[in-house]
């Protein structure tokens, strides 16, 4: 339960479990077993963000590959920020129907009439997308899986070691994790490339966080909820 692999898999698995539970509820609701309003499903997001965030905090001492001191290297930090911005720009222009697994439900806080509830949900969504998700995903994809594909004793593999199999497999799987598959593959390529350049999970988290924060701001400004 406290192995290096478990500590990096569990927060991601918990997050995906919440998504699976939500999809199951939507399916059951569509079958008429019970009826839930569209906004009822949005209440699951704070639970998802809090539970995964708590898991990351509880296991934080095990994540020795996240070194904030890495961010002191200006050139690499600047590259991380720019890459996060570029991924955001590409992402909002890659919502092609043919490249989507399904029509995403999106997270539309305007479904809540009460301003306090609406603003609270927006805050949870931004926190989850820009803080919890980047840490959780980078630990799983670029700290654990990239190295595990190279060697099951993944902690013996230095962060940022390149091999074609680990690169291609993680990029494709990262794309399949998202509704917008091609956009997800694009982001996977970008973040993997950053990993190989910086040899730093902290830089990958920063870049991922920039992308997600900008996407959140964009969605709130434009109302294109399917991106959220």
JSON list of C-alpha atoms in Angstrom, two decimals:
[
{"chain": "A", "resi": 1, "resn": "UNK", "atom": "CA", "xyz": [0.00, 0.00, 0.00]},
{"chain": "A", "resi": 2, "resn": "UNK", "atom": "CA", "xyz": [2.94, 2.33, 0.55]},
{"chain": "A", "resi": 3, "resn": "UNK", "atom": "CA", "xyz": [5.11, 1.30, -2.40]},
{"chain": "A", "resi": 4, "resn": "UNK", "atom": "CA", "xyz": [6.50, 3.94, -4.79]},
{"chain": "A", "resi": 5, "resn": "UNK", "atom": "CA", "xyz": [4.15, 2.70, -7.52]},
{"chain": "A", "resi": 6, "resn": "UNK", "atom": "CA", "xyz": [1.06, 2.82, -5.29]},
{"chain": "A", "resi": 7, "resn": "UNK", "atom": "CA", "xyz": [1.81, 6.38, -4.16]},
{"chain": "A", "resi": 8, "resn": "UNK", "atom": "CA", "xyz": [1.84, 7.58, -7.78]},
{"chain": "A", "resi": 9, "resn": "UNK", "atom": "CA", "xyz": [-1.00, 5.42, -9.07]},
{"chain": "A", "resi": 10, "resn": "UNK", "atom": "CA", "xyz": [-3.52, 5.85, -6.25]},
{"chain": "A", "resi": 11, "resn": "UNK", "atom": "CA", "xyz": [-4.37, 9.58, -6.67]},
{"chain": "A", "resi": 12, "resn": "UNK", "atom": "CA", "xyz": [-4.81, 9.05, -10.42]},
{"chain": "A", "resi": 13, "resn": "UNK", "atom": "CA", "xyz": [-6.91, 5.91, -9.91]},
{"chain": "A", "resi": 14, "resn": "UNK", "atom": "CA", "xyz": [-9.06, 7.74, -7.36]},
{"chain": "A", "resi": 15, "resn": "UNK", "atom": "CA", "xyz": [-9.64, 10.58, -9.81]},
{"chain": "A", "resi": 16, "resn": "UNK", "atom": "CA", "xyz": [-10.59, 8.15, -12.59]},
{"chain": "A", "resi": 17, "resn": "UNK", "atom": "CA", "xyz": [-12.84, 6.29, -10.17]},
{"chain": "A", "resi": 18, "resn": "UNK", "atom": "CA", "xyz": [-14.83, 9.48, -9.56]},
{"chain": "A", "resi": 19, "resn": "UNK", "atom": "CA", "xyz": [-15.15, 9.96, -13.31]},
{"chain": "A", "resi": 20, "resn": "UNK", "atom": "CA", "xyz": [-16.34, 6.38, -13.74]},
{"chain": "A", "resi": 21, "resn": "UNK", "atom": "CA", "xyz": [-18.85, 6.81, -10.93]},
{"chain": "A", "resi": 22, "resn": "UNK", "atom": "CA", "xyz": [-20.22, 9.98, -12.51]},
{"chain": "A", "resi": 23, "resn": "UNK", "atom": "CA", "xyz": [-20.59, 8.28, -15.89]},
{"chain": "A", "resi": 24, "resn": "UNK", "atom": "CA", "xyz": [-22.40, 5.37, -14.21]},
{"chain": "A", "resi": 25, "resn": "UNK", "atom": "CA", "xyz": [-24.81, 7.78, -12.51]},
{"chain": "A", "resi": 26, "resn": "UNK", "atom": "CA", "xyz": [-25.47, 9.54, -15.80]},
{"chain": "A", "resi": 27, "resn": "UNK", "atom": "CA", "xyz": [-26.19, 6.22, -17.50]},
{"chain": "A", "resi": 28, "resn": "UNK", "atom": "CA", "xyz": [-28.54, 5.05, -14.74]},
{"chain": "A", "resi": 29, "resn": "UNK", "atom": "CA", "xyz": [-30.30, 8.41, -14.79]},
{"chain": "A", "resi": 30, "resn": "UNK", "atom": "CA", "xyz": [-30.79, 8.18, -18.57]},
{"chain": "A", "resi": 31, "resn": "UNK", "atom": "CA", "xyz": [-32.32, 4.72, -18.14]},
{"chain": "A", "resi": 32, "resn": "UNK", "atom": "CA", "xyz": [-35.01, 6.25, -15.94]},
{"chain": "A", "resi": 33, "resn": "UNK", "atom": "CA", "xyz": [-34.17, 4.51, -12.67]},
{"chain": "A", "resi": 34, "resn": "UNK", "atom": "CA", "xyz": [-34.02, 7.96, -11.10]},
{"chain": "A", "resi": 35, "resn": "UNK", "atom": "CA", "xyz": [-33.78, 11.49, -12.35]},
{"chain": "A", "resi": 36, "resn": "UNK", "atom": "CA", "xyz": [-30.96, 13.91, -11.59]},
{"chain": "A", "resi": 37, "resn": "UNK", "atom": "CA", "xyz": [-30.77, 17.49, -12.79]},
{"chain": "A", "resi": 38, "resn": "UNK", "atom": "CA", "xyz": [-27.70, 18.47, -14.88]},
{"chain": "A", "resi": 39, "resn": "UNK", "atom": "CA", "xyz": [-26.30, 20.60, -12.07]},
{"chain": "A", "resi": 40, "resn": "UNK", "atom": "CA", "xyz": [-26.55, 17.71, -9.58]},
{"chain": "A", "resi": 41, "resn": "UNK", "atom": "CA", "xyz": [-23.59, 16.01, -11.27]},
{"chain": "A", "resi": 42, "resn": "UNK", "atom": "CA", "xyz": [-21.46, 19.13, -10.84]},
{"chain": "A", "resi": 43, "resn": "UNK", "atom": "CA", "xyz": [-21.53, 18.68, -7.06]},
{"chain": "A", "resi": 44, "resn": "UNK", "atom": "CA", "xyz": [-19.29, 15.64, -7.55]},
{"chain": "A", "resi": 45, "resn": "UNK", "atom": "CA", "xyz": [-16.36, 17.79, -8.66]},
{"chain": "A", "resi": 46, "resn": "UNK", "atom": "CA", "xyz": [-15.55, 19.33, -5.24]},
{"chain": "A", "resi": 47, "resn": "UNK", "atom": "CA", "xyz": [-15.62, 15.82, -3.76]},
{"chain": "A", "resi": 48, "resn": "UNK", "atom": "CA", "xyz": [-13.26, 14.64, -6.49]},
{"chain": "A", "resi": 49, "resn": "UNK", "atom": "CA", "xyz": [-10.86, 17.56, -6.10]},
{"chain": "A", "resi": 50, "resn": "UNK", "atom": "CA", "xyz": [-10.81, 17.39, -2.29]},
{"chain": "A", "resi": 51, "resn": "UNK", "atom": "CA", "xyz": [-10.35, 13.62, -2.06]},
{"chain": "A", "resi": 52, "resn": "UNK", "atom": "CA", "xyz": [-7.53, 13.53, -4.62]},
{"chain": "A", "resi": 53, "resn": "UNK", "atom": "CA", "xyz": [-5.94, 16.62, -3.09]},
{"chain": "A", "resi": 54, "resn": "UNK", "atom": "CA", "xyz": [-6.01, 15.00, 0.34]},
{"chain": "A", "resi": 55, "resn": "UNK", "atom": "CA", "xyz": [-4.38, 11.86, -1.07]},
{"chain": "A", "resi": 56, "resn": "UNK", "atom": "CA", "xyz": [-1.59, 13.95, -2.58]},
{"chain": "A", "resi": 57, "resn": "UNK", "atom": "CA", "xyz": [-1.05, 15.81, 0.67]},
{"chain": "A", "resi": 58, "resn": "UNK", "atom": "CA", "xyz": [-1.03, 12.59, 2.70]},
{"chain": "A", "resi": 59, "resn": "UNK", "atom": "CA", "xyz": [1.54, 11.00, 0.37]},
{"chain": "A", "resi": 60, "resn": "UNK", "atom": "CA", "xyz": [3.57, 14.16, -0.26]},
{"chain": "A", "resi": 61, "resn": "UNK", "atom": "CA", "xyz": [6.66, 12.91, 1.58]},
{"chain": "A", "resi": 62, "resn": "UNK", "atom": "CA", "xyz": [6.98, 10.10, -1.00]},
{"chain": "A", "resi": 63, "resn": "UNK", "atom": "CA", "xyz": [7.25, 12.45, -3.96]},
{"chain": "A", "resi": 64, "resn": "UNK", "atom": "CA", "xyz": [10.94, 13.25, -3.76]},
{"chain": "A", "resi": 65, "resn": "UNK", "atom": "CA", "xyz": [11.10, 13.77, -7.54]},
{"chain": "A", "resi": 66, "resn": "UNK", "atom": "CA", "xyz": [9.12, 17.01, -7.18]},
{"chain": "A", "resi": 67, "resn": "UNK", "atom": "CA", "xyz": [11.89, 19.50, -6.47]},
{"chain": "A", "resi": 68, "resn": "UNK", "atom": "CA", "xyz": [10.74, 23.11, -6.29]},
{"chain": "A", "resi": 69, "resn": "UNK", "atom": "CA", "xyz": [14.38, 24.13, -6.47]},
{"chain": "A", "resi": 70, "resn": "UNK", "atom": "CA", "xyz": [14.28, 23.10, -10.14]},
{"chain": "A", "resi": 71, "resn": "UNK", "atom": "CA", "xyz": [12.15, 26.17, -10.82]},
{"chain": "A", "resi": 72, "resn": "UNK", "atom": "CA", "xyz": [15.12, 28.38, -9.95]},
{"chain": "A", "resi": 73, "resn": "UNK", "atom": "CA", "xyz": [16.59, 27.59, -13.38]},
{"chain": "A", "resi": 74, "resn": "UNK", "atom": "CA", "xyz": [15.19, 30.53, -15.34]},
{"chain": "A", "resi": 75, "resn": "UNK", "atom": "CA", "xyz": [15.61, 29.16, -18.86]},
{"chain": "A", "resi": 76, "resn": "UNK", "atom": "CA", "xyz": [13.77, 25.93, -18.08]},
{"chain": "A", "resi": 77, "resn": "UNK", "atom": "CA", "xyz": [11.05, 27.65, -16.07]},
{"chain": "A", "resi": 78, "resn": "UNK", "atom": "CA", "xyz": [10.52, 30.16, -18.87]},
{"chain": "A", "resi": 79, "resn": "UNK", "atom": "CA", "xyz": [10.29, 27.29, -21.37]},
{"chain": "A", "resi": 80, "resn": "UNK", "atom": "CA", "xyz": [7.73, 25.57, -19.12]},
{"chain": "A", "resi": 81, "resn": "UNK", "atom": "CA", "xyz": [5.57, 28.70, -18.99]},
{"chain": "A", "resi": 82, "resn": "UNK", "atom": "CA", "xyz": [5.74, 29.26, -22.75]},
{"chain": "A", "resi": 83, "resn": "UNK", "atom": "CA", "xyz": [4.98, 25.62, -23.49]},
{"chain": "A", "resi": 84, "resn": "UNK", "atom": "CA", "xyz": [1.97, 25.71, -21.17]},
{"chain": "A", "resi": 85, "resn": "UNK", "atom": "CA", "xyz": [0.67, 28.73, -23.07]},
{"chain": "A", "resi": 86, "resn": "UNK", "atom": "CA", "xyz": [1.25, 27.10, -26.47]},
{"chain": "A", "resi": 87, "resn": "UNK", "atom": "CA", "xyz": [-0.53, 23.89, -25.44]},
{"chain": "A", "resi": 88, "resn": "UNK", "atom": "CA", "xyz": [-3.49, 26.02, -24.33]},
{"chain": "A", "resi": 89, "resn": "UNK", "atom": "CA", "xyz": [-3.61, 27.85, -27.69]},
{"chain": "A", "resi": 90, "resn": "UNK", "atom": "CA", "xyz": [-3.45, 24.60, -29.65]},
{"chain": "A", "resi": 91, "resn": "UNK", "atom": "CA", "xyz": [-5.99, 22.87, -27.38]},
{"chain": "A", "resi": 92, "resn": "UNK", "atom": "CA", "xyz": [-8.77, 25.41, -27.92]},
{"chain": "A", "resi": 93, "resn": "UNK", "atom": "CA", "xyz": [-8.31, 25.03, -31.68]},
{"chain": "A", "resi": 94, "resn": "UNK", "atom": "CA", "xyz": [-8.40, 21.22, -31.72]},
{"chain": "A", "resi": 95, "resn": "UNK", "atom": "CA", "xyz": [-11.97, 20.47, -30.59]},
{"chain": "A", "resi": 96, "resn": "UNK", "atom": "CA", "xyz": [-12.67, 18.61, -33.82]},
{"chain": "A", "resi": 97, "resn": "UNK", "atom": "CA", "xyz": [-15.65, 16.25, -33.81]},
{"chain": "A", "resi": 98, "resn": "UNK", "atom": "CA", "xyz": [-13.74, 13.48, -35.62]},
{"chain": "A", "resi": 99, "resn": "UNK", "atom": "CA", "xyz": [-11.02, 13.62, -32.97]},
{"chain": "A", "resi": 100, "resn": "UNK", "atom": "CA", "xyz": [-13.36, 13.30, -29.98]},
{"chain": "A", "resi": 101, "resn": "UNK", "atom": "CA", "xyz": [-14.32, 10.14, -28.12]},
{"chain": "A", "resi": 102, "resn": "UNK", "atom": "CA", "xyz": [-17.73, 11.58, -27.30]},
{"chain": "A", "resi": 103, "resn": "UNK", "atom": "CA", "xyz": [-19.47, 14.86, -26.69]},
{"chain": "A", "resi": 104, "resn": "UNK", "atom": "CA", "xyz": [-18.12, 16.06, -23.33]},
{"chain": "A", "resi": 105, "resn": "UNK", "atom": "CA", "xyz": [-20.70, 17.06, -20.76]},
{"chain": "A", "resi": 106, "resn": "UNK", "atom": "CA", "xyz": [-18.64, 20.05, -19.72]},
{"chain": "A", "resi": 107, "resn": "UNK", "atom": "CA", "xyz": [-18.75, 21.90, -16.42]},
{"chain": "A", "resi": 108, "resn": "UNK", "atom": "CA", "xyz": [-21.26, 24.74, -16.66]},
{"chain": "A", "resi": 109, "resn": "UNK", "atom": "CA", "xyz": [-21.48, 26.69, -13.37]},
{"chain": "A", "resi": 110, "resn": "UNK", "atom": "CA", "xyz": [-24.21, 28.96, -14.77]},
{"chain": "A", "resi": 111, "resn": "UNK", "atom": "CA", "xyz": [-26.62, 26.10, -14.10]},
{"chain": "A", "resi": 112, "resn": "UNK", "atom": "CA", "xyz": [-26.54, 27.27, -10.48]},
{"chain": "A", "resi": 113, "resn": "UNK", "atom": "CA", "xyz": [-28.88, 30.21, -9.89]},
{"chain": "A", "resi": 114, "resn": "UNK", "atom": "CA", "xyz": [-27.37, 31.10, -6.52]},
{"chain": "A", "resi": 115, "resn": "UNK", "atom": "CA", "xyz": [-24.25, 33.31, -6.97]},
{"chain": "A", "resi": 116, "resn": "UNK", "atom": "CA", "xyz": [-22.49, 31.93, -3.89]},
{"chain": "A", "resi": 117, "resn": "UNK", "atom": "CA", "xyz": [-22.93, 28.34, -5.04]},
{"chain": "A", "resi": 118, "resn": "UNK", "atom": "CA", "xyz": [-21.89, 29.26, -8.57]},
{"chain": "A", "resi": 119, "resn": "UNK", "atom": "CA", "xyz": [-18.72, 31.06, -7.46]},
{"chain": "A", "resi": 120, "resn": "UNK", "atom": "CA", "xyz": [-17.83, 28.29, -5.02]},
{"chain": "A", "resi": 121, "resn": "UNK", "atom": "CA", "xyz": [-18.10, 25.69, -7.76]},
{"chain": "A", "resi": 122, "resn": "UNK", "atom": "CA", "xyz": [-15.95, 27.82, -10.07]},
{"chain": "A", "resi": 123, "resn": "UNK", "atom": "CA", "xyz": [-13.31, 28.10, -7.34]},
{"chain": "A", "resi": 124, "resn": "UNK", "atom": "CA", "xyz": [-13.26, 24.33, -6.82]},
{"chain": "A", "resi": 125, "resn": "UNK", "atom": "CA", "xyz": [-13.05, 23.73, -10.56]},
{"chain": "A", "resi": 126, "resn": "UNK", "atom": "CA", "xyz": [-10.15, 26.14, -11.02]},
{"chain": "A", "resi": 127, "resn": "UNK", "atom": "CA", "xyz": [-8.33, 24.73, -7.99]},
{"chain": "A", "resi": 128, "resn": "UNK", "atom": "CA", "xyz": [-8.84, 21.18, -9.19]},
{"chain": "A", "resi": 129, "resn": "UNK", "atom": "CA", "xyz": [-7.81, 21.89, -12.78]},
{"chain": "A", "resi": 130, "resn": "UNK", "atom": "CA", "xyz": [-4.83, 24.14, -12.07]},
{"chain": "A", "resi": 131, "resn": "UNK", "atom": "CA", "xyz": [-3.43, 22.55, -8.90]},
{"chain": "A", "resi": 132, "resn": "UNK", "atom": "CA", "xyz": [-4.71, 19.03, -8.17]},
{"chain": "A", "resi": 133, "resn": "UNK", "atom": "CA", "xyz": [-4.86, 17.64, -11.72]},
{"chain": "A", "resi": 134, "resn": "UNK", "atom": "CA", "xyz": [-1.37, 18.76, -12.86]},
{"chain": "A", "resi": 135, "resn": "UNK", "atom": "CA", "xyz": [0.29, 17.25, -9.78]},
{"chain": "A", "resi": 136, "resn": "UNK", "atom": "CA", "xyz": [-1.75, 14.04, -9.91]},
{"chain": "A", "resi": 137, "resn": "UNK", "atom": "CA", "xyz": [-1.32, 13.50, -13.65]},
{"chain": "A", "resi": 138, "resn": "UNK", "atom": "CA", "xyz": [2.37, 14.36, -13.89]},
{"chain": "A", "resi": 139, "resn": "UNK", "atom": "CA", "xyz": [3.16, 12.02, -11.01]},
{"chain": "A", "resi": 140, "resn": "UNK", "atom": "CA", "xyz": [1.32, 9.22, -12.77]},
{"chain": "A", "resi": 141, "resn": "UNK", "atom": "CA", "xyz": [2.25, 9.78, -16.41]},
{"chain": "A", "resi": 142, "resn": "UNK", "atom": "CA", "xyz": [5.70, 11.34, -16.42]},
{"chain": "A", "resi": 143, "resn": "UNK", "atom": "CA", "xyz": [7.11, 10.20, -13.09]},
{"chain": "A", "resi": 144, "resn": "UNK", "atom": "CA", "xyz": [5.65, 6.69, -12.86]},
{"chain": "A", "resi": 145, "resn": "UNK", "atom": "CA", "xyz": [4.49, 5.32, -16.22]},
{"chain": "A", "resi": 146, "resn": "UNK", "atom": "CA", "xyz": [7.22, 6.75, -18.47]},
{"chain": "A", "resi": 147, "resn": "UNK", "atom": "CA", "xyz": [9.82, 5.11, -16.23]},
{"chain": "A", "resi": 148, "resn": "UNK", "atom": "CA", "xyz": [7.83, 1.93, -15.45]},
{"chain": "A", "resi": 149, "resn": "UNK", "atom": "CA", "xyz": [7.64, 1.07, -19.15]},
{"chain": "A", "resi": 150, "resn": "UNK", "atom": "CA", "xyz": [11.43, 1.22, -19.25]},
{"chain": "A", "resi": 151, "resn": "UNK", "atom": "CA", "xyz": [11.93, -0.85, -16.09]},
{"chain": "A", "resi": 152, "resn": "UNK", "atom": "CA", "xyz": [9.46, -2.17, -13.52]},
{"chain": "A", "resi": 153, "resn": "UNK", "atom": "CA", "xyz": [11.91, -0.96, -10.89]},
{"chain": "A", "resi": 154, "resn": "UNK", "atom": "CA", "xyz": [11.03, 2.53, -12.08]},
{"chain": "A", "resi": 155, "resn": "UNK", "atom": "CA", "xyz": [12.69, 4.41, -9.23]},
{"chain": "A", "resi": 156, "resn": "UNK", "atom": "CA", "xyz": [16.03, 3.15, -10.54]},
{"chain": "A", "resi": 157, "resn": "UNK", "atom": "CA", "xyz": [15.41, 5.04, -13.79]},
{"chain": "A", "resi": 158, "resn": "UNK", "atom": "CA", "xyz": [16.37, 8.73, -13.78]},
{"chain": "A", "resi": 159, "resn": "UNK", "atom": "CA", "xyz": [13.54, 11.19, -14.41]},
{"chain": "A", "resi": 160, "resn": "UNK", "atom": "CA", "xyz": [13.49, 12.28, -18.04]},
{"chain": "A", "resi": 161, "resn": "UNK", "atom": "CA", "xyz": [15.22, 9.27, -19.60]},
{"chain": "A", "resi": 162, "resn": "UNK", "atom": "CA", "xyz": [14.01, 8.92, -23.21]},
{"chain": "A", "resi": 163, "resn": "UNK", "atom": "CA", "xyz": [13.07, 5.70, -24.96]},
{"chain": "A", "resi": 164, "resn": "UNK", "atom": "CA", "xyz": [10.77, 5.42, -27.96]},
{"chain": "A", "resi": 165, "resn": "UNK", "atom": "CA", "xyz": [8.43, 2.81, -26.42]},
{"chain": "A", "resi": 166, "resn": "UNK", "atom": "CA", "xyz": [7.87, 4.79, -23.21]},
{"chain": "A", "resi": 167, "resn": "UNK", "atom": "CA", "xyz": [7.39, 8.00, -25.19]},
{"chain": "A", "resi": 168, "resn": "UNK", "atom": "CA", "xyz": [4.88, 6.60, -27.69]},
{"chain": "A", "resi": 169, "resn": "UNK", "atom": "CA", "xyz": [2.87, 4.51, -25.22]},
{"chain": "A", "resi": 170, "resn": "UNK", "atom": "CA", "xyz": [2.41, 7.31, -22.69]},
{"chain": "A", "resi": 171, "resn": "UNK", "atom": "CA", "xyz": [1.56, 9.87, -25.36]},
{"chain": "A", "resi": 172, "resn": "UNK", "atom": "CA", "xyz": [-1.16, 7.68, -26.88]},
{"chain": "A", "resi": 173, "resn": "UNK", "atom": "CA", "xyz": [-2.61, 6.68, -23.51]},
{"chain": "A", "resi": 174, "resn": "UNK", "atom": "CA", "xyz": [-2.56, 10.30, -22.34]},
{"chain": "A", "resi": 175, "resn": "UNK", "atom": "CA", "xyz": [-4.55, 11.21, -25.44]},
{"chain": "A", "resi": 176, "resn": "UNK", "atom": "CA", "xyz": [-7.07, 8.44, -24.85]},
{"chain": "A", "resi": 177, "resn": "UNK", "atom": "CA", "xyz": [-7.61, 9.71, -21.31]},
{"chain": "A", "resi": 178, "resn": "UNK", "atom": "CA", "xyz": [-9.20, 12.86, -22.72]},
{"chain": "A", "resi": 179, "resn": "UNK", "atom": "CA", "xyz": [-12.41, 13.42, -24.67]},
{"chain": "A", "resi": 180, "resn": "UNK", "atom": "CA", "xyz": [-10.40, 15.38, -27.25]},
{"chain": "A", "resi": 181, "resn": "UNK", "atom": "CA", "xyz": [-8.03, 12.57, -28.23]},
{"chain": "A", "resi": 182, "resn": "UNK", "atom": "CA", "xyz": [-5.84, 14.43, -30.73]},
{"chain": "A", "resi": 183, "resn": "UNK", "atom": "CA", "xyz": [-5.54, 17.43, -28.42]},
{"chain": "A", "resi": 184, "resn": "UNK", "atom": "CA", "xyz": [-4.62, 15.06, -25.61]},
{"chain": "A", "resi": 185, "resn": "UNK", "atom": "CA", "xyz": [-1.93, 13.42, -27.74]},
{"chain": "A", "resi": 186, "resn": "UNK", "atom": "CA", "xyz": [-0.60, 16.87, -28.65]},
{"chain": "A", "resi": 187, "resn": "UNK", "atom": "CA", "xyz": [-0.40, 17.81, -24.97]},
{"chain": "A", "resi": 188, "resn": "UNK", "atom": "CA", "xyz": [1.22, 14.48, -24.13]},
{"chain": "A", "resi": 189, "resn": "UNK", "atom": "CA", "xyz": [3.93, 15.07, -26.74]},
{"chain": "A", "resi": 190, "resn": "UNK", "atom": "CA", "xyz": [4.53, 18.58, -25.41]},
{"chain": "A", "resi": 191, "resn": "UNK", "atom": "CA", "xyz": [4.77, 17.63, -21.74]},
{"chain": "A", "resi": 192, "resn": "UNK", "atom": "CA", "xyz": [6.93, 14.59, -22.53]},
{"chain": "A", "resi": 193, "resn": "UNK", "atom": "CA", "xyz": [9.27, 16.78, -24.58]},
{"chain": "A", "resi": 194, "resn": "UNK", "atom": "CA", "xyz": [9.49, 19.18, -21.66]},
{"chain": "A", "resi": 195, "resn": "UNK", "atom": "CA", "xyz": [10.30, 16.26, -19.36]},
{"chain": "A", "resi": 196, "resn": "UNK", "atom": "CA", "xyz": [13.19, 15.20, -21.58]},
{"chain": "A", "resi": 197, "resn": "UNK", "atom": "CA", "xyz": [14.49, 18.77, -21.78]},
{"chain": "A", "resi": 198, "resn": "UNK", "atom": "CA", "xyz": [14.21, 19.72, -18.11]},
{"chain": "A", "resi": 199, "resn": "UNK", "atom": "CA", "xyz": [14.55, 16.29, -16.43]},
{"chain": "A", "resi": 200, "resn": "UNK", "atom": "CA", "xyz": [12.11, 17.77, -13.92]},
{"chain": "A", "resi": 201, "resn": "UNK", "atom": "CA", "xyz": [8.63, 16.77, -12.78]},
{"chain": "A", "resi": 202, "resn": "UNK", "atom": "CA", "xyz": [8.25, 20.20, -11.17]},
{"chain": "A", "resi": 203, "resn": "UNK", "atom": "CA", "xyz": [8.59, 21.88, -14.56]},
{"chain": "A", "resi": 204, "resn": "UNK", "atom": "CA", "xyz": [6.05, 19.50, -16.08]},
{"chain": "A", "resi": 205, "resn": "UNK", "atom": "CA", "xyz": [3.60, 20.29, -13.27]},
{"chain": "A", "resi": 206, "resn": "UNK", "atom": "CA", "xyz": [4.14, 24.03, -13.79]},
{"chain": "A", "resi": 207, "resn": "UNK", "atom": "CA", "xyz": [3.55, 23.84, -17.54]},
{"chain": "A", "resi": 208, "resn": "UNK", "atom": "CA", "xyz": [0.48, 21.64, -17.12]},
{"chain": "A", "resi": 209, "resn": "UNK", "atom": "CA", "xyz": [-0.88, 24.03, -14.49]},
{"chain": "A", "resi": 210, "resn": "UNK", "atom": "CA", "xyz": [-0.42, 27.03, -16.80]},
{"chain": "A", "resi": 211, "resn": "UNK", "atom": "CA", "xyz": [-2.34, 25.26, -19.57]},
{"chain": "A", "resi": 212, "resn": "UNK", "atom": "CA", "xyz": [-5.21, 24.29, -17.30]},
{"chain": "A", "resi": 213, "resn": "UNK", "atom": "CA", "xyz": [-5.43, 27.69, -15.61]},
{"chain": "A", "resi": 214, "resn": "UNK", "atom": "CA", "xyz": [-5.52, 29.53, -18.94]},
{"chain": "A", "resi": 215, "resn": "UNK", "atom": "CA", "xyz": [-8.11, 27.07, -20.23]},
{"chain": "A", "resi": 216, "resn": "UNK", "atom": "CA", "xyz": [-10.26, 27.68, -17.15]},
{"chain": "A", "resi": 217, "resn": "UNK", "atom": "CA", "xyz": [-10.07, 31.45, -17.58]},
{"chain": "A", "resi": 218, "resn": "UNK", "atom": "CA", "xyz": [-10.85, 31.10, -21.28]},
{"chain": "A", "resi": 219, "resn": "UNK", "atom": "CA", "xyz": [-13.88, 28.91, -20.62]},
{"chain": "A", "resi": 220, "resn": "UNK", "atom": "CA", "xyz": [-15.23, 31.34, -18.03]},
{"chain": "A", "resi": 221, "resn": "UNK", "atom": "CA", "xyz": [-14.80, 34.23, -20.45]},
{"chain": "A", "resi": 222, "resn": "UNK", "atom": "CA", "xyz": [-16.29, 32.52, -23.51]},
{"chain": "A", "resi": 223, "resn": "UNK", "atom": "CA", "xyz": [-18.82, 30.07, -22.08]},
{"chain": "A", "resi": 224, "resn": "UNK", "atom": "CA", "xyz": [-17.36, 27.21, -24.16]},
{"chain": "A", "resi": 225, "resn": "UNK", "atom": "CA", "xyz": [-18.13, 24.75, -21.38]},
{"chain": "A", "resi": 226, "resn": "UNK", "atom": "CA", "xyz": [-17.30, 21.64, -23.41]},
{"chain": "A", "resi": 227, "resn": "UNK", "atom": "CA", "xyz": [-13.61, 22.43, -22.85]},
{"chain": "A", "resi": 228, "resn": "UNK", "atom": "CA", "xyz": [-14.16, 22.10, -19.10]}
]
